Amino acid sequence: MATGSEGLTPNATLYGRKSLLELSDPTQPRDRACVEAFERELDMPWALYHVRRLFLVTEDGRCRPVKRSTERVDLGGLHHLAKRLISVSGRHGLDVEHDPVYGRARAWIRPRAKGWPMAEELFAPARVIDKKDQNFERHWDALVSGSAVNSLSPESPLTAAPRKDTR
């Protein structure tokens, strides 16, 4: 679970500032079971995902909850998917982050900017489900085309009042 999370969200570990593997010592019996479970997970089927995130603001400039879309585009082993991602990304001149020890890789189409509103887009292997937030495509198109950045009216998809999460 931690590896999939860190693959899709580089700044998020499930255990504070360190990953579970950084906190584990494989030479210690108490940690060996955790490391073995991690190694089994690496051998399970993985998927390559197209991940898009929108970091939007309200009309008065407050940050809204992040909208996301995850779409599975391929299946395979983690190392196989990482190699394929690196190969395809290299042909297209995309930046790739790669951890050869654990096989994690990320290819950035649209890296995260410093300020909101912004859009982020990447490909990465993970073990999650396809997901797309309500109205994601409308918001994505508006932000990526630049029409929403230049229009801060109350009707703008980027400045509309935040909706209550009903999940």
PDB file of N, CA and C in Angstrom, residues 25-121:
ATOM      1  N   ASP A  25      14.073  -2.253   9.373  1.00  0.00           N
ATOM      2  CA  ASP A  25      15.425  -2.805   9.321  1.00  0.00           C
ATOM      3  C   ASP A  25      15.303  -4.292   9.032  1.00  0.00           C
ATOM      4  N   PRO A  26      15.605  -4.712   7.786  1.00  0.00           N
ATOM      5  CA  PRO A  26      15.408  -6.111   7.422  1.00  0.00           C
ATOM      6  C   PRO A  26      16.264  -7.094   8.216  1.00  0.00           C
ATOM      7  N   THR A  27      17.253  -6.597   8.921  1.00  0.00           N
ATOM      8  CA  THR A  27      18.077  -7.499   9.740  1.00  0.00           C
ATOM      9  C   THR A  27      17.425  -7.792  11.083  1.00  0.00           C
ATOM     10  N   GLN A  28      16.394  -7.041  11.432  1.00  0.00           N
ATOM     11  CA  GLN A  28      15.698  -7.234  12.705  1.00  0.00           C
ATOM     12  C   GLN A  28      14.488  -8.149  12.501  1.00  0.00           C
ATOM     13  N   PRO A  29      14.356  -9.186  13.311  1.00  0.00           N
ATOM     14  CA  PRO A  29      13.219 -10.112  13.166  1.00  0.00           C
ATOM     15  C   PRO A  29      11.864  -9.402  13.209  1.00  0.00           C
ATOM     16  N   ARG A  30      11.730  -8.370  14.041  1.00  0.00           N
ATOM     17  CA  ARG A  30      10.439  -7.681  14.161  1.00  0.00           C
ATOM     18  C   ARG A  30      10.043  -6.984  12.858  1.00  0.00           C
ATOM     19  N   ASP A  31      11.013  -6.597  12.037  1.00  0.00           N
ATOM     20  CA  ASP A  31      10.736  -5.901  10.787  1.00  0.00           C
ATOM     21  C   ASP A  31      10.724  -6.824   9.572  1.00  0.00           C
ATOM     22  N   ARG A  32      11.271  -8.010   9.710  1.00  0.00           N
ATOM     23  CA  ARG A  32      11.419  -8.919   8.566  1.00  0.00           C
ATOM     24  C   ARG A  32      10.073  -9.258   7.924  1.00  0.00           C
ATOM     25  N   ALA A  33       9.036  -9.485   8.717  1.00  0.00           N
ATOM     26  CA  ALA A  33       7.711  -9.820   8.164  1.00  0.00           C
ATOM     27  C   ALA A  33       7.188  -8.682   7.291  1.00  0.00           C
ATOM     28  N   CYS A  34       7.405  -7.459   7.724  1.00  0.00           N
ATOM     29  CA  CYS A  34       6.963  -6.301   6.947  1.00  0.00           C
ATOM     30  C   CYS A  34       7.713  -6.226   5.619  1.00  0.00           C
ATOM     31  N   VAL A  35       9.011  -6.400   5.653  1.00  0.00           N
ATOM     32  CA  VAL A  35       9.830  -6.345   4.439  1.00  0.00           C
ATOM     33  C   VAL A  35       9.438  -7.480   3.491  1.00  0.00           C
ATOM     34  N   GLU A  36       9.177  -8.659   4.030  1.00  0.00           N
ATOM     35  CA  GLU A  36       8.761  -9.791   3.190  1.00  0.00           C
ATOM     36  C   GLU A  36       7.404  -9.519   2.536  1.00  0.00           C
ATOM     37  N   ALA A  37       6.482  -8.926   3.271  1.00  0.00           N
ATOM     38  CA  ALA A  37       5.173  -8.572   2.700  1.00  0.00           C
ATOM     39  C   ALA A  37       5.352  -7.558   1.575  1.00  0.00           C
ATOM     40  N   PHE A  38       6.233  -6.599   1.778  1.00  0.00           N
ATOM     41  CA  PHE A  38       6.523  -5.607   0.747  1.00  0.00           C
ATOM     42  C   PHE A  38       7.072  -6.286  -0.509  1.00  0.00           C
ATOM     43  N   GLU A  39       8.004  -7.201  -0.332  1.00  0.00           N
ATOM     44  CA  GLU A  39       8.596  -7.906  -1.470  1.00  0.00           C
ATOM     45  C   GLU A  39       7.542  -8.734  -2.214  1.00  0.00           C
ATOM     46  N   ARG A  40       6.596  -9.348  -1.491  1.00  0.00           N
ATOM     47  CA  ARG A  40       5.508 -10.097  -2.142  1.00  0.00           C
ATOM     48  C   ARG A  40       4.632  -9.146  -2.948  1.00  0.00           C
ATOM     49  N   GLU A  41       4.376  -7.966  -2.414  1.00  0.00           N
ATOM     50  CA  GLU A  41       3.545  -6.997  -3.125  1.00  0.00           C
ATOM     51  C   GLU A  41       4.207  -6.555  -4.425  1.00  0.00           C
ATOM     52  N   LEU A  42       5.521  -6.417  -4.418  1.00  0.00           N
ATOM     53  CA  LEU A  42       6.228  -6.036  -5.645  1.00  0.00           C
ATOM     54  C   LEU A  42       6.049  -7.086  -6.738  1.00  0.00           C
ATOM     55  N   ASP A  43       5.871  -8.349  -6.354  1.00  0.00           N
ATOM     56  CA  ASP A  43       5.717  -9.432  -7.322  1.00  0.00           C
ATOM     57  C   ASP A  43       4.289  -9.587  -7.824  1.00  0.00           C
ATOM     58  N   MET A  44       3.331  -8.892  -7.243  1.00  0.00           N
ATOM     59  CA  MET A  44       1.933  -9.000  -7.653  1.00  0.00           C
ATOM     60  C   MET A  44       1.690  -8.160  -8.909  1.00  0.00           C
ATOM     61  N   PRO A  45       0.560  -8.388  -9.585  1.00  0.00           N
ATOM     62  CA  PRO A  45       0.234  -7.566 -10.760  1.00  0.00           C
ATOM     63  C   PRO A  45       0.036  -6.090 -10.369  1.00  0.00           C
ATOM     64  N   TRP A  46       0.542  -5.212 -11.211  1.00  0.00           N
ATOM     65  CA  TRP A  46       0.415  -3.771 -11.028  1.00  0.00           C
ATOM     66  C   TRP A  46      -0.242  -3.190 -12.270  1.00  0.00           C
ATOM     67  N   ALA A  47      -0.582  -1.927 -12.215  1.00  0.00           N
ATOM     68  CA  ALA A  47      -1.136  -1.235 -13.375  1.00  0.00           C
ATOM     69  C   ALA A  47      -0.392   0.083 -13.552  1.00  0.00           C
ATOM     70  N   LEU A  48      -0.316   0.514 -14.795  1.00  0.00           N
ATOM     71  CA  LEU A  48       0.236   1.831 -15.098  1.00  0.00           C
ATOM     72  C   LEU A  48      -0.939   2.790 -15.185  1.00  0.00           C
ATOM     73  N   TYR A  49      -0.842   3.884 -14.450  1.00  0.00           N
ATOM     74  CA  TYR A  49      -1.942   4.851 -14.382  1.00  0.00           C
ATOM     75  C   TYR A  49      -1.567   6.192 -14.977  1.00  0.00           C
ATOM     76  N   HIS A  50      -2.550   6.798 -15.619  1.00  0.00           N
ATOM     77  CA  HIS A  50      -2.487   8.189 -16.042  1.00  0.00           C
ATOM     78  C   HIS A  50      -3.167   8.969 -14.916  1.00  0.00           C
ATOM     79  N   VAL A  51      -2.414   9.824 -14.250  1.00  0.00           N
ATOM     80  CA  VAL A  51      -2.901  10.544 -13.073  1.00  0.00           C
ATOM     81  C   VAL A  51      -2.949  12.030 -13.393  1.00  0.00           C
ATOM     82  N   ARG A  52      -4.088  12.639 -13.132  1.00  0.00           N
ATOM     83  CA  ARG A  52      -4.221  14.097 -13.282  1.00  0.00           C
ATOM     84  C   ARG A  52      -4.814  14.648 -11.996  1.00  0.00           C
ATOM     85  N   ARG A  53      -4.281  15.783 -11.552  1.00  0.00           N
ATOM     86  CA  ARG A  53      -4.786  16.449 -10.349  1.00  0.00           C
ATOM     87  C   ARG A  53      -4.994  17.920 -10.637  1.00  0.00           C
ATOM     88  N   LEU A  54      -6.029  18.457 -10.033  1.00  0.00           N
ATOM     89  CA  LEU A  54      -6.327  19.883 -10.127  1.00  0.00           C
ATOM     90  C   LEU A  54      -6.295  20.498  -8.737  1.00  0.00           C
ATOM     91  N   PHE A  55      -5.544  21.560  -8.592  1.00  0.00           N
ATOM     92  CA  PHE A  55      -5.433  22.304  -7.341  1.00  0.00           C
ATOM     93  C   PHE A  55      -6.139  23.635  -7.594  1.00  0.00           C
ATOM     94  N   LEU A  56      -7.367  23.745  -7.137  1.00  0.00           N
ATOM     95  CA  LEU A  56      -8.230  24.875  -7.460  1.00  0.00           C
ATOM     96  C   LEU A  56      -8.390  25.817  -6.273  1.00  0.00           C
ATOM     97  N   VAL A  57      -8.893  27.036  -6.552  1.00  0.00           N
ATOM     98  CA  VAL A  57      -9.135  28.026  -5.508  1.00  0.00           C
ATOM     99  C   VAL A  57     -10.577  28.510  -5.574  1.00  0.00           C
ATOM    100  N   THR A  58     -11.043  29.014  -4.441  1.00  0.00           N
ATOM    101  CA  THR A  58     -12.379  29.612  -4.388  1.00  0.00           C
ATOM    102  C   THR A  58     -12.279  31.043  -4.907  1.00  0.00           C
ATOM    103  N   GLU A  59     -13.417  31.698  -5.032  1.00  0.00           N
ATOM    104  CA  GLU A  59     -13.445  33.077  -5.527  1.00  0.00           C
ATOM    105  C   GLU A  59     -12.608  34.001  -4.647  1.00  0.00           C
ATOM    106  N   ASP A  60     -12.563  33.729  -3.346  1.00  0.00           N
ATOM    107  CA  ASP A  60     -11.781  34.594  -2.455  1.00  0.00           C
ATOM    108  C   ASP A  60     -10.350  34.093  -2.247  1.00  0.00           C
ATOM    109  N   GLY A  61      -9.911  33.123  -3.076  1.00  0.00           N
ATOM    110  CA  GLY A  61      -8.517  32.701  -3.066  1.00  0.00           C
ATOM    111  C   GLY A  61      -8.170  31.550  -2.139  1.00  0.00           C
ATOM    112  N   ARG A  62      -9.143  30.983  -1.446  1.00  0.00           N
ATOM    113  CA  ARG A  62      -8.840  29.839  -0.571  1.00  0.00           C
ATOM    114  C   ARG A  62      -8.651  28.571  -1.406  1.00  0.00           C
ATOM    115  N   CYS A  63      -7.784  27.695  -0.929  1.00  0.00           N
ATOM    116  CA  CYS A  63      -7.532  26.429  -1.613  1.00  0.00           C
ATOM    117  C   CYS A  63      -8.720  25.492  -1.447  1.00  0.00           C
ATOM    118  N   ARG A  64      -9.129  24.886  -2.544  1.00  0.00           N
ATOM    119  CA  ARG A  64     -10.211  23.909  -2.531  1.00  0.00           C
ATOM    120  C   ARG A  64      -9.629  22.514  -2.417  1.00  0.00           C
ATOM    121  N   PRO A  65     -10.449  21.524  -2.058  1.00  0.00           N
ATOM    122  CA  PRO A  65      -9.960  20.143  -2.063  1.00  0.00           C
ATOM    123  C   PRO A  65      -9.460  19.774  -3.468  1.00  0.00           C
ATOM    124  N   VAL A  66      -8.405  19.005  -3.524  1.00  0.00           N
ATOM    125  CA  VAL A  66      -7.810  18.614  -4.799  1.00  0.00           C
ATOM    126  C   VAL A  66      -8.760  17.668  -5.540  1.00  0.00           C
ATOM    127  N   LYS A  67      -8.952  17.921  -6.834  1.00  0.00           N
ATOM    128  CA  LYS A  67      -9.730  17.028  -7.686  1.00  0.00           C
ATOM    129  C   LYS A  67      -8.744  16.120  -8.399  1.00  0.00           C
ATOM    130  N   ARG A  68      -9.129  14.848  -8.589  1.00  0.00           N
ATOM    131  CA  ARG A  68      -8.198  13.914  -9.217  1.00  0.00           C
ATOM    132  C   ARG A  68      -8.888  12.968 -10.183  1.00  0.00           C
ATOM    133  N   SER A  69      -8.066  12.473 -11.087  1.00  0.00           N
ATOM    134  CA  SER A  69      -8.487  11.448 -12.034  1.00  0.00           C
ATOM    135  C   SER A  69      -7.356  10.431 -12.124  1.00  0.00           C
ATOM    136  N   THR A  70      -7.665   9.151 -11.915  1.00  0.00           N
ATOM    137  CA  THR A  70      -6.702   8.072 -12.117  1.00  0.00           C
ATOM    138  C   THR A  70      -7.313   7.102 -13.108  1.00  0.00           C
ATOM    139  N   GLU A  71      -6.577   6.818 -14.183  1.00  0.00           N
ATOM    140  CA  GLU A  71      -7.080   5.946 -15.235  1.00  0.00           C
ATOM    141  C   GLU A  71      -6.024   4.899 -15.580  1.00  0.00           C
ATOM    142  N   ARG A  72      -6.390   3.640 -15.471  1.00  0.00           N
ATOM    143  CA  ARG A  72      -5.474   2.543 -15.779  1.00  0.00           C
ATOM    144  C   ARG A  72      -5.255   2.467 -17.287  1.00  0.00           C
ATOM    145  N   VAL A  73      -3.970   2.378 -17.701  1.00  0.00           N
ATOM    146  CA  VAL A  73      -3.658   2.314 -19.125  1.00  0.00           C
ATOM    147  C   VAL A  73      -2.899   1.047 -19.516  1.00  0.00           C
ATOM    148  N   ASP A  74      -2.374   0.288 -18.538  1.00  0.00           N
ATOM    149  CA  ASP A  74      -1.639  -0.934 -18.846  1.00  0.00           C
ATOM    150  C   ASP A  74      -1.554  -1.799 -17.593  1.00  0.00           C
ATOM    151  N   LEU A  75      -1.305  -3.091 -17.784  1.00  0.00           N
ATOM    152  CA  LEU A  75      -1.133  -4.038 -16.676  1.00  0.00           C
ATOM    153  C   LEU A  75       0.197  -4.760 -16.827  1.00  0.00           C
ATOM    154  N   GLY A  76       0.774  -5.191 -15.699  1.00  0.00           N
ATOM    155  CA  GLY A  76       2.009  -5.958 -15.748  1.00  0.00           C
ATOM    156  C   GLY A  76       2.705  -5.949 -14.404  1.00  0.00           C
ATOM    157  N   GLY A  77       3.901  -6.472 -14.380  1.00  0.00           N
ATOM    158  CA  GLY A  77       4.712  -6.430 -13.173  1.00  0.00           C
ATOM    159  C   GLY A  77       5.281  -5.034 -12.964  1.00  0.00           C
ATOM    160  N   LEU A  78       5.585  -4.699 -11.732  1.00  0.00           N
ATOM    161  CA  LEU A  78       6.069  -3.355 -11.409  1.00  0.00           C
ATOM    162  C   LEU A  78       7.334  -3.001 -12.190  1.00  0.00           C
ATOM    163  N   HIS A  79       8.321  -3.879 -12.199  1.00  0.00           N
ATOM    164  CA  HIS A  79       9.576  -3.583 -12.897  1.00  0.00           C
ATOM    165  C   HIS A  79       9.364  -3.476 -14.409  1.00  0.00           C
ATOM    166  N   HIS A  80       8.509  -4.335 -14.961  1.00  0.00           N
ATOM    167  CA  HIS A  80       8.199  -4.276 -16.390  1.00  0.00           C
ATOM    168  C   HIS A  80       7.542  -2.942 -16.748  1.00  0.00           C
ATOM    169  N   LEU A  81       6.551  -2.540 -15.955  1.00  0.00           N
ATOM    170  CA  LEU A  81       5.861  -1.273 -16.224  1.00  0.00           C
ATOM    171  C   LEU A  81       6.813  -0.087 -16.099  1.00  0.00           C
ATOM    172  N   ALA A  82       7.690  -0.131 -15.108  1.00  0.00           N
ATOM    173  CA  ALA A  82       8.649   0.968 -14.929  1.00  0.00           C
ATOM    174  C   ALA A  82       9.582   1.050 -16.132  1.00  0.00           C
ATOM    175  N   LYS A  83      10.082  -0.092 -16.608  1.00  0.00           N
ATOM    176  CA  LYS A  83      10.974  -0.084 -17.779  1.00  0.00           C
ATOM    177  C   LYS A  83      10.263   0.450 -19.005  1.00  0.00           C
ATOM    178  N   ARG A  84       9.016   0.017 -19.193  1.00  0.00           N
ATOM    179  CA  ARG A  84       8.248   0.498 -20.351  1.00  0.00           C
ATOM    180  C   ARG A  84       8.008   2.004 -20.239  1.00  0.00           C
ATOM    181  N   LEU A  85       7.655   2.471 -19.046  1.00  0.00           N
ATOM    182  CA  LEU A  85       7.422   3.895 -18.830  1.00  0.00           C
ATOM    183  C   LEU A  85       8.685   4.703 -19.120  1.00  0.00           C
ATOM    184  N   ILE A  86       9.828   4.225 -18.667  1.00  0.00           N
ATOM    185  CA  ILE A  86      11.100   4.918 -18.904  1.00  0.00           C
ATOM    186  C   ILE A  86      11.409   4.967 -20.400  1.00  0.00           C
ATOM    187  N   SER A  87      11.194   3.860 -21.096  1.00  0.00           N
ATOM    188  CA  SER A  87      11.470   3.791 -22.525  1.00  0.00           C
ATOM    189  C   SER A  87      10.581   4.750 -23.321  1.00  0.00           C
ATOM    190  N   VAL A  88       9.281   4.673 -23.093  1.00  0.00           N
ATOM    191  CA  VAL A  88       8.336   5.526 -23.825  1.00  0.00           C
ATOM    192  C   VAL A  88       8.576   6.998 -23.477  1.00  0.00           C
ATOM    193  N   SER A  89       8.810   7.286 -22.211  1.00  0.00           N
ATOM    194  CA  SER A  89       9.034   8.674 -21.785  1.00  0.00           C
ATOM    195  C   SER A  89      10.289   9.242 -22.422  1.00  0.00           C
ATOM    196  N   GLY A  90      11.343   8.419 -22.510  1.00  0.00           N
ATOM    197  CA  GLY A  90      12.583   8.869 -23.138  1.00  0.00           C
ATOM    198  C   GLY A  90      12.381   9.255 -24.591  1.00  0.00           C
ATOM    199  N   ARG A  91      11.569   8.473 -25.297  1.00  0.00           N
ATOM    200  CA  ARG A  91      11.298   8.786 -26.712  1.00  0.00           C
ATOM    201  C   ARG A  91      10.519  10.085 -26.868  1.00  0.00           C
ATOM    202  N   HIS A  92       9.763  10.464 -25.834  1.00  0.00           N
ATOM    203  CA  HIS A  92       8.951  11.680 -25.912  1.00  0.00           C
ATOM    204  C   HIS A  92       9.564  12.850 -25.148  1.00  0.00           C
ATOM    205  N   GLY A  93      10.755  12.654 -24.606  1.00  0.00           N
ATOM    206  CA  GLY A  93      11.451  13.734 -23.913  1.00  0.00           C
ATOM    207  C   GLY A  93      10.836  14.126 -22.584  1.00  0.00           C
ATOM    208  N   LEU A  94      10.199  13.176 -21.898  1.00  0.00           N
ATOM    209  CA  LEU A  94       9.568  13.469 -20.610  1.00  0.00           C
ATOM    210  C   LEU A  94      10.528  13.197 -19.461  1.00  0.00           C
ATOM    211  N   ASP A  95      10.411  13.996 -18.409  1.00  0.00           N
ATOM    212  CA  ASP A  95      11.194  13.761 -17.207  1.00  0.00           C
ATOM    213  C   ASP A  95      10.679  12.510 -16.498  1.00  0.00           C
ATOM    214  N   VAL A  96      11.613  11.657 -16.063  1.00  0.00           N
ATOM    215  CA  VAL A  96      11.252  10.425 -15.367  1.00  0.00           C
ATOM    216  C   VAL A  96      12.026  10.348 -14.061  1.00  0.00           C
ATOM    217  N   GLU A  97      11.320  10.004 -12.993  1.00  0.00           N
ATOM    218  CA  GLU A  97      11.961   9.685 -11.718  1.00  0.00           C
ATOM    219  C   GLU A  97      11.936   8.169 -11.613  1.00  0.00           C
ATOM    220  N   HIS A  98      13.063   7.565 -11.235  1.00  0.00           N
ATOM    221  CA  HIS A  98      13.111   6.111 -11.181  1.00  0.00           C
ATOM    222  C   HIS A  98      13.893   5.649  -9.959  1.00  0.00           C
ATOM    223  N   ASP A  99      13.323   4.701  -9.248  1.00  0.00           N
ATOM    224  CA  ASP A  99      13.978   4.045  -8.123  1.00  0.00           C
ATOM    225  C   ASP A  99      14.252   2.609  -8.576  1.00  0.00           C
ATOM    226  N   PRO A 100      15.492   2.330  -9.061  1.00  0.00           N
ATOM    227  CA  PRO A 100      15.763   1.004  -9.609  1.00  0.00           C
ATOM    228  C   PRO A 100      15.701  -0.126  -8.577  1.00  0.00           C
ATOM    229  N   VAL A 101      15.881   0.184  -7.299  1.00  0.00           N
ATOM    230  CA  VAL A 101      15.842  -0.860  -6.279  1.00  0.00           C
ATOM    231  C   VAL A 101      14.438  -1.433  -6.148  1.00  0.00           C
ATOM    232  N   TYR A 102      13.430  -0.568  -6.054  1.00  0.00           N
ATOM    233  CA  TYR A 102      12.055  -1.028  -5.855  1.00  0.00           C
ATOM    234  C   TYR A 102      11.200  -0.933  -7.107  1.00  0.00           C
ATOM    235  N   GLY A 103      11.746  -0.386  -8.175  1.00  0.00           N
ATOM    236  CA  GLY A 103      11.025  -0.356  -9.439  1.00  0.00           C
ATOM    237  C   GLY A 103      10.048   0.777  -9.618  1.00  0.00           C
ATOM    238  N   ARG A 104       9.941   1.655  -8.651  1.00  0.00           N
ATOM    239  CA  ARG A 104       9.005   2.769  -8.810  1.00  0.00           C
ATOM    240  C   ARG A 104       9.513   3.723  -9.888  1.00  0.00           C
ATOM    241  N   ALA A 105       8.570   4.262 -10.644  1.00  0.00           N
ATOM    242  CA  ALA A 105       8.913   5.240 -11.681  1.00  0.00           C
ATOM    243  C   ALA A 105       7.743   6.192 -11.846  1.00  0.00           C
ATOM    244  N   ARG A 106       8.056   7.408 -12.216  1.00  0.00           N
ATOM    245  CA  ARG A 106       7.047   8.427 -12.520  1.00  0.00           C
ATOM    246  C   ARG A 106       7.510   9.201 -13.735  1.00  0.00           C
ATOM    247  N   ALA A 107       6.622   9.419 -14.688  1.00  0.00           N
ATOM    248  CA  ALA A 107       6.916  10.259 -15.844  1.00  0.00           C
ATOM    249  C   ALA A 107       5.998  11.472 -15.784  1.00  0.00           C
ATOM    250  N   TRP A 108       6.597  12.638 -15.789  1.00  0.00           N
ATOM    251  CA  TRP A 108       5.841  13.881 -15.634  1.00  0.00           C
ATOM    252  C   TRP A 108       5.485  14.476 -16.990  1.00  0.00           C
ATOM    253  N   ILE A 109       4.190  14.616 -17.236  1.00  0.00           N
ATOM    254  CA  ILE A 109       3.690  15.323 -18.419  1.00  0.00           C
ATOM    255  C   ILE A 109       3.589  16.810 -18.068  1.00  0.00           C
ATOM    256  N   ARG A 110       3.032  17.071 -16.909  1.00  0.00           N
ATOM    257  CA  ARG A 110       2.822  18.436 -16.415  1.00  0.00           C
ATOM    258  C   ARG A 110       3.198  18.425 -14.938  1.00  0.00           C
ATOM    259  N   PRO A 111       4.442  18.826 -14.594  1.00  0.00           N
ATOM    260  CA  PRO A 111       4.848  18.819 -13.187  1.00  0.00           C
ATOM    261  C   PRO A 111       4.032  19.812 -12.357  1.00  0.00           C
ATOM    262  N   ARG A 112       3.994  19.567 -11.076  1.00  0.00           N
ATOM    263  CA  ARG A 112       3.300  20.443 -10.138  1.00  0.00           C
ATOM    264  C   ARG A 112       3.979  21.811 -10.125  1.00  0.00           C
ATOM    265  N   ALA A 113       3.172  22.867 -10.210  1.00  0.00           N
ATOM    266  CA  ALA A 113       3.685  24.235 -10.147  1.00  0.00           C
ATOM    267  C   ALA A 113       3.795  24.665  -8.686  1.00  0.00           C
ATOM    268  N   LYS A 114       4.264  25.867  -8.463  1.00  0.00           N
ATOM    269  CA  LYS A 114       4.430  26.346  -7.089  1.00  0.00           C
ATOM    270  C   LYS A 114       3.152  26.943  -6.508  1.00  0.00           C
ATOM    271  N   GLY A 115       2.330  27.562  -7.325  1.00  0.00           N
ATOM    272  CA  GLY A 115       1.145  28.237  -6.800  1.00  0.00           C
ATOM    273  C   GLY A 115      -0.150  27.690  -7.350  1.00  0.00           C
ATOM    274  N   TRP A 116      -1.225  27.947  -6.627  1.00  0.00           N
ATOM    275  CA  TRP A 116      -2.569  27.532  -7.033  1.00  0.00           C
ATOM    276  C   TRP A 116      -3.210  28.662  -7.812  1.00  0.00           C
ATOM    277  N   PRO A 117      -4.107  28.451  -8.745  1.00  0.00           N
ATOM    278  CA  PRO A 117      -4.539  27.151  -9.253  1.00  0.00           C
ATOM    279  C   PRO A 117      -3.462  26.538 -10.153  1.00  0.00           C
ATOM    280  N   MET A 118      -3.474  25.222 -10.227  1.00  0.00           N
ATOM    281  CA  MET A 118      -2.526  24.523 -11.091  1.00  0.00           C
ATOM    282  C   MET A 118      -3.070  23.145 -11.433  1.00  0.00           C
ATOM    283  N   ALA A 119      -2.459  22.573 -12.470  1.00  0.00           N
ATOM    284  CA  ALA A 119      -2.782  21.213 -12.896  1.00  0.00           C
ATOM    285  C   ALA A 119      -1.495  20.401 -12.866  1.00  0.00           C
ATOM    286  N   GLU A 120      -1.618  19.122 -12.532  1.00  0.00           N
ATOM    287  CA  GLU A 120      -0.482  18.202 -12.472  1.00  0.00           C
ATOM    288  C   GLU A 120      -0.877  16.948 -13.251  1.00  0.00           C
ATOM    289  N   GLU A 121       0.075  16.409 -14.023  1.00  0.00           N
ATOM    290  CA  GLU A 121      -0.231  15.224 -14.820  1.00  0.00           C
ATOM    291  C   GLU A 121       1.004  14.333 -14.887  1.00  0.00           C
TER     292      GLU A 121
END
